[in-house]
mmCIF file with all atom_site columns, C-alpha atoms in Angstrom:
data_model
loop_
_atom_site.group_PDB
_atom_site.id
_atom_site.type_symbol
_atom_site.label_atom_id
_atom_site.label_alt_id
_atom_site.label_comp_id
_atom_site.label_asym_id
_atom_site.label_entity_id
_atom_site.label_seq_id
_atom_site.pdbx_PDB_ins_code
_atom_site.Cartn_x
_atom_site.Cartn_y
_atom_site.Cartn_z
_atom_site.occupancy
_atom_site.B_iso_or_equiv
_atom_site.pdbx_formal_charge
_atom_site.auth_seq_id
_atom_site.auth_comp_id
_atom_site.auth_asym_id
_atom_site.auth_atom_id
_atom_site.pdbx_PDB_model_num
ATOM 1   C CA . MET A 1 1   ? -0.003  0.055  -0.051  1.00 0.00 ? 10  MET A CA 1
ATOM 2   C CA . ARG A 1 2   ? 2.948   2.375  0.783   1.00 0.00 ? 11  ARG A CA 1
ATOM 3   C CA . GLY A 1 3   ? 4.241   1.878  -2.735  1.00 0.00 ? 12  GLY A CA 1
ATOM 4   C CA . ILE A 1 4   ? 0.986   2.677  -4.225  1.00 0.00 ? 13  ILE A CA 1
ATOM 5   C CA . GLU A 1 5   ? 0.735   5.858  -2.333  1.00 0.00 ? 14  GLU A CA 1
ATOM 6   C CA . THR A 1 6   ? 4.338   6.720  -3.173  1.00 0.00 ? 15  THR A CA 1
ATOM 7   C CA . LEU A 1 7   ? 3.660   6.177  -6.792  1.00 0.00 ? 16  LEU A CA 1
ATOM 8   C CA . PHE A 1 8   ? 0.464   8.003  -7.224  1.00 0.00 ? 17  PHE A CA 1
ATOM 9   C CA . ARG A 1 9   ? 0.158   10.557 -4.273  1.00 0.00 ? 18  ARG A CA 1
ATOM 10  C CA . LYS A 1 10  ? 3.502   12.160 -4.317  1.00 0.00 ? 19  LYS A CA 1
ATOM 11  C CA . THR A 1 11  ? 4.877   14.397 -6.946  1.00 0.00 ? 20  THR A CA 1
ATOM 12  C CA . TRP A 1 12  ? 7.283   12.756 -9.398  1.00 0.00 ? 21  TRP A CA 1
ATOM 13  C CA . PRO A 1 13  ? 10.429  14.511 -10.298 1.00 0.00 ? 22  PRO A CA 1
ATOM 14  C CA . TYR A 1 14  ? 10.306  16.499 -13.600 1.00 0.00 ? 23  TYR A CA 1
ATOM 15  C CA . TRP A 1 15  ? 13.115  14.566 -15.204 1.00 0.00 ? 24  TRP A CA 1
ATOM 16  C CA . ILE A 1 16  ? 11.157  11.335 -14.761 1.00 0.00 ? 25  ILE A CA 1
ATOM 17  C CA . ALA A 1 17  ? 8.043   12.827 -16.401 1.00 0.00 ? 26  ALA A CA 1
ATOM 18  C CA . GLY A 1 18  ? 10.254  14.126 -19.131 1.00 0.00 ? 27  GLY A CA 1
ATOM 19  C CA . ILE A 1 19  ? 11.697  10.727 -19.815 1.00 0.00 ? 28  ILE A CA 1
ATOM 20  C CA . ILE A 1 20  ? 8.207   9.138  -19.938 1.00 0.00 ? 29  ILE A CA 1
ATOM 21  C CA . LEU A 1 21  ? 7.007   11.609 -22.272 1.00 0.00 ? 30  LEU A CA 1
ATOM 22  C CA . ALA A 1 22  ? 9.827   11.395 -24.483 1.00 0.00 ? 31  ALA A CA 1
ATOM 23  C CA . LEU A 1 23  ? 9.378   7.535  -24.614 1.00 0.00 ? 32  LEU A CA 1
ATOM 24  C CA . ILE A 1 24  ? 5.755   8.011  -25.444 1.00 0.00 ? 33  ILE A CA 1
ATOM 25  C CA . ASN A 1 25  ? 6.931   10.394 -28.221 1.00 0.00 ? 34  ASN A CA 1
ATOM 26  C CA . ILE A 1 26  ? 9.137   7.897  -29.481 1.00 0.00 ? 35  ILE A CA 1
ATOM 27  C CA . ALA A 1 27  ? 6.785   5.122  -29.432 1.00 0.00 ? 36  ALA A CA 1
ATOM 28  C CA . LEU A 1 28  ? 4.200   7.111  -31.284 1.00 0.00 ? 37  LEU A CA 1
ATOM 29  C CA . MET A 1 29  ? 6.846   8.116  -33.897 1.00 0.00 ? 38  MET A CA 1
ATOM 30  C CA . ALA A 1 30  ? 7.982   4.551  -34.400 1.00 0.00 ? 39  ALA A CA 1
ATOM 31  C CA . TYR A 1 31  ? 4.437   3.098  -34.479 1.00 0.00 ? 40  TYR A CA 1
ATOM 32  C CA . ILE A 1 32  ? 2.686   5.780  -36.745 1.00 0.00 ? 41  ILE A CA 1
ATOM 33  C CA . SER A 1 33  ? 5.558   7.498  -38.273 1.00 0.00 ? 42  SER A CA 1
ATOM 34  C CA . SER A 1 34  ? 4.241   10.883 -37.079 1.00 0.00 ? 43  SER A CA 1
ATOM 35  C CA . PRO A 1 35  ? 5.191   13.114 -34.093 1.00 0.00 ? 44  PRO A CA 1
ATOM 36  C CA . TRP A 1 36  ? 2.724   13.380 -31.296 1.00 0.00 ? 45  TRP A CA 1
ATOM 37  C CA . ARG A 1 37  ? 0.247   16.113 -31.768 1.00 0.00 ? 46  ARG A CA 1
ATOM 38  C CA . VAL A 1 38  ? -3.038  16.911 -30.051 1.00 0.00 ? 47  VAL A CA 1
ATOM 39  C CA . THR A 1 39  ? -5.032  19.890 -31.409 1.00 0.00 ? 48  THR A CA 1
ATOM 40  C CA . SER A 1 40  ? -5.237  18.685 -35.009 1.00 0.00 ? 49  SER A CA 1
ATOM 41  C CA . VAL A 1 41  ? -7.974  16.213 -34.145 1.00 0.00 ? 50  VAL A CA 1
ATOM 42  C CA . PHE A 1 42  ? -10.180 19.024 -32.654 1.00 0.00 ? 51  PHE A CA 1
ATOM 43  C CA . LEU A 1 43  ? -10.225 20.595 -36.062 1.00 0.00 ? 52  LEU A CA 1
ATOM 44  C CA . TYR A 1 44  ? -11.340 17.225 -37.465 1.00 0.00 ? 53  TYR A CA 1
ATOM 45  C CA . TRP A 1 45  ? -13.947 16.702 -34.866 1.00 0.00 ? 54  TRP A CA 1
ATOM 46  C CA . GLY A 1 46  ? -15.434 20.309 -35.432 1.00 0.00 ? 55  GLY A CA 1
ATOM 47  C CA . THR A 1 47  ? -15.449 19.850 -39.193 1.00 0.00 ? 56  THR A CA 1
ATOM 48  C CA . TRP A 1 48  ? -17.034 16.362 -38.847 1.00 0.00 ? 57  TRP A CA 1
ATOM 49  C CA . MET A 1 49  ? -19.783 17.774 -36.546 1.00 0.00 ? 58  MET A CA 1
ATOM 50  C CA . LEU A 1 50  ? -20.364 20.773 -38.963 1.00 0.00 ? 59  LEU A CA 1
ATOM 51  C CA . ASP A 1 51  ? -20.731 18.428 -41.734 1.00 0.00 ? 60  ASP A CA 1
ATOM 52  C CA . ARG A 1 52  ? -23.298 16.249 -39.946 1.00 0.00 ? 61  ARG A CA 1
ATOM 53  C CA . ILE A 1 53  ? -25.484 19.283 -39.481 1.00 0.00 ? 62  ILE A CA 1
ATOM 54  C CA . GLY A 1 54  ? -25.244 20.196 -43.138 1.00 0.00 ? 63  GLY A CA 1
ATOM 55  C CA . ILE A 1 55  ? -22.439 22.906 -42.978 1.00 0.00 ? 64  ILE A CA 1
ATOM 56  C CA . HIS A 1 56  ? -19.889 21.718 -45.514 1.00 0.00 ? 65  HIS A CA 1
ATOM 57  C CA . GLY A 1 57  ? -16.453 22.647 -46.416 1.00 0.00 ? 66  GLY A CA 1
ATOM 58  C CA . VAL A 1 58  ? -15.578 25.087 -43.724 1.00 0.00 ? 67  VAL A CA 1
ATOM 59  C CA . ALA A 1 59  ? -12.268 23.822 -42.890 1.00 0.00 ? 68  ALA A CA 1
ATOM 60  C CA . ASP A 1 60  ? -11.618 21.568 -46.154 1.00 0.00 ? 69  ASP A CA 1
ATOM 61  C CA . SER A 1 61  ? -9.176  24.325 -47.493 1.00 0.00 ? 70  SER A CA 1
ATOM 62  C CA . TYR A 1 62  ? -7.363  24.551 -44.134 1.00 0.00 ? 71  TYR A CA 1
ATOM 63  C CA . VAL A 1 63  ? -6.954  20.845 -43.876 1.00 0.00 ? 72  VAL A CA 1
ATOM 64  C CA . ARG A 1 64  ? -5.547  20.683 -47.492 1.00 0.00 ? 73  ARG A CA 1
ATOM 65  C CA . VAL A 1 65  ? -3.383  23.682 -47.051 1.00 0.00 ? 74  VAL A CA 1
ATOM 66  C CA . TYR A 1 66  ? -1.473  22.173 -43.999 1.00 0.00 ? 75  TYR A CA 1
ATOM 67  C CA . GLY A 1 67  ? -0.861  18.871 -45.411 1.00 0.00 ? 76  GLY A CA 1
ATOM 68  C CA . ASN A 1 68  ? -3.325  17.017 -43.251 1.00 0.00 ? 77  ASN A CA 1
ATOM 69  C CA . SER A 1 69  ? -4.575  14.764 -45.952 1.00 0.00 ? 78  SER A CA 1
ATOM 70  C CA . LEU A 1 70  ? -7.083  12.746 -43.866 1.00 0.00 ? 79  LEU A CA 1
ATOM 71  C CA . ASP A 1 71  ? -10.544 12.110 -44.975 1.00 0.00 ? 80  ASP A CA 1
ATOM 72  C CA . ILE A 1 72  ? -12.723 14.043 -42.559 1.00 0.00 ? 81  ILE A CA 1
ATOM 73  C CA . ASN A 1 73  ? -15.261 11.380 -42.457 1.00 0.00 ? 82  ASN A CA 1
ATOM 74  C CA . GLU A 1 74  ? -12.589 8.818  -41.227 1.00 0.00 ? 83  GLU A CA 1
ATOM 75  C CA . ALA A 1 75  ? -10.669 11.168 -39.002 1.00 0.00 ? 84  ALA A CA 1
ATOM 76  C CA . VAL A 1 76  ? -13.123 11.316 -36.127 1.00 0.00 ? 85  VAL A CA 1
ATOM 77  C CA . VAL A 1 77  ? -13.282 7.667  -35.452 1.00 0.00 ? 86  VAL A CA 1
ATOM 78  C CA . ILE A 1 78  ? -10.253 5.835  -37.003 1.00 0.00 ? 87  ILE A CA 1
ATOM 79  C CA . VAL A 1 79  ? -7.449  8.156  -36.811 1.00 0.00 ? 88  VAL A CA 1
ATOM 80  C CA . TYR A 1 80  ? -4.875  7.716  -34.367 1.00 0.00 ? 89  TYR A CA 1
ATOM 81  C CA . LEU A 1 81  ? -5.041  11.197 -33.164 1.00 0.00 ? 90  LEU A CA 1
ATOM 82  C CA . THR A 1 82  ? -8.528  10.451 -31.719 1.00 0.00 ? 91  THR A CA 1
ATOM 83  C CA . ILE A 1 83  ? -7.364  7.644  -29.933 1.00 0.00 ? 92  ILE A CA 1
ATOM 84  C CA . VAL A 1 84  ? -4.492  9.287  -28.458 1.00 0.00 ? 93  VAL A CA 1
ATOM 85  C CA . ASN A 1 85  ? -6.592  12.184 -27.336 1.00 0.00 ? 94  ASN A CA 1
ATOM 86  C CA . ILE A 1 86  ? -8.993  9.925  -25.691 1.00 0.00 ? 95  ILE A CA 1
ATOM 87  C CA . GLY A 1 87  ? -6.130  8.144  -23.949 1.00 0.00 ? 96  GLY A CA 1
ATOM 88  C CA . VAL A 1 88  ? -4.609  11.527 -22.681 1.00 0.00 ? 97  VAL A CA 1
ATOM 89  C CA . VAL A 1 89  ? -8.126  12.444 -21.268 1.00 0.00 ? 98  VAL A CA 1
ATOM 90  C CA . LEU A 1 90  ? -8.746  9.116  -19.657 1.00 0.00 ? 99  LEU A CA 1
ATOM 91  C CA . GLY A 1 91  ? -5.251  8.934  -18.328 1.00 0.00 ? 100 GLY A CA 1
ATOM 92  C CA . ALA A 1 92  ? -5.471  12.439 -16.699 1.00 0.00 ? 101 ALA A CA 1
ATOM 93  C CA . VAL A 1 93  ? -8.928  11.488 -15.238 1.00 0.00 ? 102 VAL A CA 1
ATOM 94  C CA . LEU A 1 94  ? -7.536  8.367  -13.953 1.00 0.00 ? 103 LEU A CA 1
ATOM 95  C CA . SER A 1 95  ? -4.404  10.056 -12.415 1.00 0.00 ? 104 SER A CA 1
ATOM 96  C CA . THR A 1 96  ? -6.481  12.807 -10.664 1.00 0.00 ? 105 THR A CA 1
ATOM 97  C CA . LEU A 1 97  ? -8.788  10.205 -9.260  1.00 0.00 ? 106 LEU A CA 1
ATOM 98  C CA . VAL A 1 98  ? -6.114  7.789  -8.006  1.00 0.00 ? 107 VAL A CA 1
ATOM 99  C CA . SER A 1 99  ? -4.176  10.798 -6.324  1.00 0.00 ? 108 SER A CA 1
ATOM 100 C CA . SER A 1 100 ? -7.479  11.849 -4.887  1.00 0.00 ? 109 SER A CA 1
ATOM 101 C CA . ASP A 1 101 ? -7.206  15.406 -6.339  1.00 0.00 ? 110 ASP A CA 1
ATOM 102 C CA . PHE A 1 102 ? -10.444 15.459 -8.397  1.00 0.00 ? 111 PHE A CA 1
ATOM 103 C CA . LYS A 1 103 ? -12.883 17.937 -7.353  1.00 0.00 ? 112 LYS A CA 1
ATOM 104 C CA . PHE A 1 104 ? -15.379 20.235 -8.937  1.00 0.00 ? 113 PHE A CA 1
ATOM 105 C CA . LYS A 1 105 ? -14.548 23.758 -8.445  1.00 0.00 ? 114 LYS A CA 1
ATOM 106 C CA . LYS A 1 106 ? -17.239 26.515 -8.268  1.00 0.00 ? 115 LYS A CA 1
ATOM 107 C CA . ILE A 1 107 ? -17.099 29.358 -10.723 1.00 0.00 ? 116 ILE A CA 1
ATOM 108 C CA . LYS A 1 108 ? -16.337 32.435 -8.415  1.00 0.00 ? 117 LYS A CA 1
ATOM 109 C CA . ASN A 1 109 ? -17.879 35.128 -10.553 1.00 0.00 ? 118 ASN A CA 1
ATOM 110 C CA . LYS A 1 110 ? -18.739 36.032 -14.221 1.00 0.00 ? 119 LYS A CA 1
ATOM 111 C CA . LYS A 1 111 ? -15.234 37.550 -14.660 1.00 0.00 ? 120 LYS A CA 1
ATOM 112 C CA . GLN A 1 112 ? -13.629 34.182 -14.028 1.00 0.00 ? 121 GLN A CA 1
ATOM 113 C CA . LEU A 1 113 ? -16.067 32.629 -16.454 1.00 0.00 ? 122 LEU A CA 1
ATOM 114 C CA . LEU A 1 114 ? -15.221 35.277 -19.018 1.00 0.00 ? 123 LEU A CA 1
ATOM 115 C CA . TYR A 1 115 ? -11.444 34.794 -18.566 1.00 0.00 ? 124 TYR A CA 1
ATOM 116 C CA . GLY A 1 116 ? -11.814 31.122 -18.910 1.00 0.00 ? 125 GLY A CA 1
ATOM 117 C CA . ILE A 1 117 ? -13.795 31.369 -22.018 1.00 0.00 ? 126 ILE A CA 1
ATOM 118 C CA . ALA A 1 118 ? -11.608 33.961 -23.578 1.00 0.00 ? 127 ALA A CA 1
ATOM 119 C CA . GLY A 1 119 ? -8.510  32.095 -22.739 1.00 0.00 ? 128 GLY A CA 1
ATOM 120 C CA . GLY A 1 120 ? -9.804  28.819 -24.162 1.00 0.00 ? 129 GLY A CA 1
ATOM 121 C CA . VAL A 1 121 ? -10.786 30.675 -27.420 1.00 0.00 ? 130 VAL A CA 1
ATOM 122 C CA . MET A 1 122 ? -7.371  32.245 -27.657 1.00 0.00 ? 131 MET A CA 1
ATOM 123 C CA . MET A 1 123 ? -5.443  28.969 -26.932 1.00 0.00 ? 132 MET A CA 1
ATOM 124 C CA . GLY A 1 124 ? -7.487  27.140 -29.514 1.00 0.00 ? 133 GLY A CA 1
ATOM 125 C CA . TYR A 1 125 ? -6.868  29.754 -32.289 1.00 0.00 ? 134 TYR A CA 1
ATOM 126 C CA . GLY A 1 126 ? -3.284  30.107 -31.414 1.00 0.00 ? 135 GLY A CA 1
ATOM 127 C CA . ALA A 1 127 ? -2.946  26.589 -31.678 1.00 0.00 ? 136 ALA A CA 1
ATOM 128 C CA . ARG A 1 128 ? -4.266  26.422 -35.158 1.00 0.00 ? 137 ARG A CA 1
ATOM 129 C CA . ILE A 1 129 ? -2.354  29.438 -36.560 1.00 0.00 ? 138 ILE A CA 1
ATOM 130 C CA . ALA A 1 130 ? 0.837   28.057 -34.935 1.00 0.00 ? 139 ALA A CA 1
ATOM 131 C CA . LEU A 1 131 ? 0.419   24.683 -36.551 1.00 0.00 ? 140 LEU A CA 1
ATOM 132 C CA . GLY A 1 132 ? -0.105  23.019 -33.252 1.00 0.00 ? 141 GLY A CA 1
ATOM 133 C CA . CYS A 1 133 ? -0.185  23.206 -29.363 1.00 0.00 ? 142 CYS A CA 1
ATOM 134 C CA . ASN A 1 134 ? 2.466   22.830 -27.017 1.00 0.00 ? 143 ASN A CA 1
ATOM 135 C CA . ILE A 1 135 ? 2.790   19.113 -27.816 1.00 0.00 ? 144 ILE A CA 1
ATOM 136 C CA . GLY A 1 136 ? 2.794   19.295 -31.667 1.00 0.00 ? 145 GLY A CA 1
ATOM 137 C CA . ALA A 1 137 ? 4.566   22.543 -32.153 1.00 0.00 ? 146 ALA A CA 1
ATOM 138 C CA . TYR A 1 138 ? 6.990   22.487 -29.341 1.00 0.00 ? 147 TYR A CA 1
ATOM 139 C CA . PHE A 1 139 ? 7.433   19.220 -27.543 1.00 0.00 ? 148 PHE A CA 1
ATOM 140 C CA . SER A 1 140 ? 7.494   17.195 -30.811 1.00 0.00 ? 149 SER A CA 1
ATOM 141 C CA . ALA A 1 141 ? 9.178   19.787 -32.916 1.00 0.00 ? 150 ALA A CA 1
ATOM 142 C CA . ILE A 1 142 ? 12.350  20.396 -30.926 1.00 0.00 ? 151 ILE A CA 1
ATOM 143 C CA . PRO A 1 143 ? 13.521  16.747 -30.912 1.00 0.00 ? 152 PRO A CA 1
ATOM 144 C CA . SER A 1 144 ? 12.960  16.659 -34.704 1.00 0.00 ? 153 SER A CA 1
ATOM 145 C CA . PHE A 1 145 ? 15.529  19.416 -35.042 1.00 0.00 ? 154 PHE A CA 1
ATOM 146 C CA . SER A 1 146 ? 12.803  21.879 -36.323 1.00 0.00 ? 155 SER A CA 1
ATOM 147 C CA . LEU A 1 147 ? 13.527  25.565 -36.028 1.00 0.00 ? 156 LEU A CA 1
ATOM 148 C CA . HIS A 1 148 ? 9.870   26.408 -35.583 1.00 0.00 ? 157 HIS A CA 1
ATOM 149 C CA . GLY A 1 149 ? 9.692   24.600 -32.411 1.00 0.00 ? 158 GLY A CA 1
ATOM 150 C CA . TRP A 1 150 ? 12.162  26.942 -30.773 1.00 0.00 ? 159 TRP A CA 1
ATOM 151 C CA . VAL A 1 151 ? 10.353  30.003 -32.185 1.00 0.00 ? 160 VAL A CA 1
ATOM 152 C CA . PHE A 1 152 ? 7.154   28.525 -30.811 1.00 0.00 ? 161 PHE A CA 1
ATOM 153 C CA . GLY A 1 153 ? 8.668   27.917 -27.398 1.00 0.00 ? 162 GLY A CA 1
ATOM 154 C CA . LEU A 1 154 ? 10.075  31.370 -27.178 1.00 0.00 ? 163 LEU A CA 1
ATOM 155 C CA . PHE A 1 155 ? 6.645   32.940 -27.747 1.00 0.00 ? 164 PHE A CA 1
ATOM 156 C CA . MET A 1 156 ? 4.848   30.293 -25.721 1.00 0.00 ? 165 MET A CA 1
ATOM 157 C CA . PHE A 1 157 ? 6.985   31.437 -22.623 1.00 0.00 ? 166 PHE A CA 1
ATOM 158 C CA . VAL A 1 158 ? 6.258   35.057 -23.540 1.00 0.00 ? 167 VAL A CA 1
ATOM 159 C CA . GLY A 1 159 ? 2.534   34.433 -23.642 1.00 0.00 ? 168 GLY A CA 1
ATOM 160 C CA . THR A 1 160 ? 2.700   32.402 -20.368 1.00 0.00 ? 169 THR A CA 1
ATOM 161 C CA . TRP A 1 161 ? 4.499   35.193 -18.675 1.00 0.00 ? 170 TRP A CA 1
ATOM 162 C CA . ILE A 1 162 ? 1.866   37.800 -19.917 1.00 0.00 ? 171 ILE A CA 1
ATOM 163 C CA . GLY A 1 163 ? -1.006  35.281 -18.901 1.00 0.00 ? 172 GLY A CA 1
ATOM 164 C CA . CYS A 1 164 ? 0.582   34.957 -15.458 1.00 0.00 ? 173 CYS A CA 1
ATOM 165 C CA . LYS A 1 165 ? 0.786   38.547 -15.106 1.00 0.00 ? 174 LYS A CA 1
ATOM 166 C CA . LEU A 1 166 ? -2.862  39.124 -15.919 1.00 0.00 ? 175 LEU A CA 1
ATOM 167 C CA . LEU A 1 167 ? -4.049  36.355 -13.926 1.00 0.00 ? 176 LEU A CA 1
ATOM 168 C CA . TYR A 1 168 ? -2.429  37.558 -10.837 1.00 0.00 ? 177 TYR A CA 1
ATOM 169 C CA . LYS A 1 169 ? -3.485  41.087 -11.522 1.00 0.00 ? 178 LYS A CA 1
ATOM 170 C CA . ASN A 1 170 ? -7.211  40.461 -12.129 1.00 0.00 ? 179 ASN A CA 1
ATOM 171 C CA . MET A 1 171 ? -8.019  37.147 -10.651 1.00 0.00 ? 180 MET A CA 1
ATOM 172 C CA . ILE A 1 172 ? -5.836  36.421 -7.560  1.00 0.00 ? 181 ILE A CA 1
#
């Protein structure tokens, strides 16, 4: 029982988490011949949903321009990105439950809600125009010796610094 508590309730050193993430990225690269990426599938899910309600072709040109040659109708269910994203969400939920950190938090006020929505929209939009999130455009790009990963990382840290300043000034 003590081993389980040590494994799941105590914070792991960053270097262990970094090695595990690197091994997952290597395994994905070896298995699917593509780096790990997360946000692209959200575009496919959104496009698929719009297609189902009769709105066609909204993101088709975007998908073609950036070389994501997946068939939108197949992308939602079959593509590895969906499976990986579901695994990430389930793993995060499981980890939170096992460590007893799961809890619903009450929204304090409308300002907090507005900031949350605005932050989510900016993150999603930024991930698309930057050709990925911190996983695809940063974490997977740097080991691939891609310059854009370093540029993305620089501006990600600048954005994080600005976001923290705004958060502390307005929310805490």
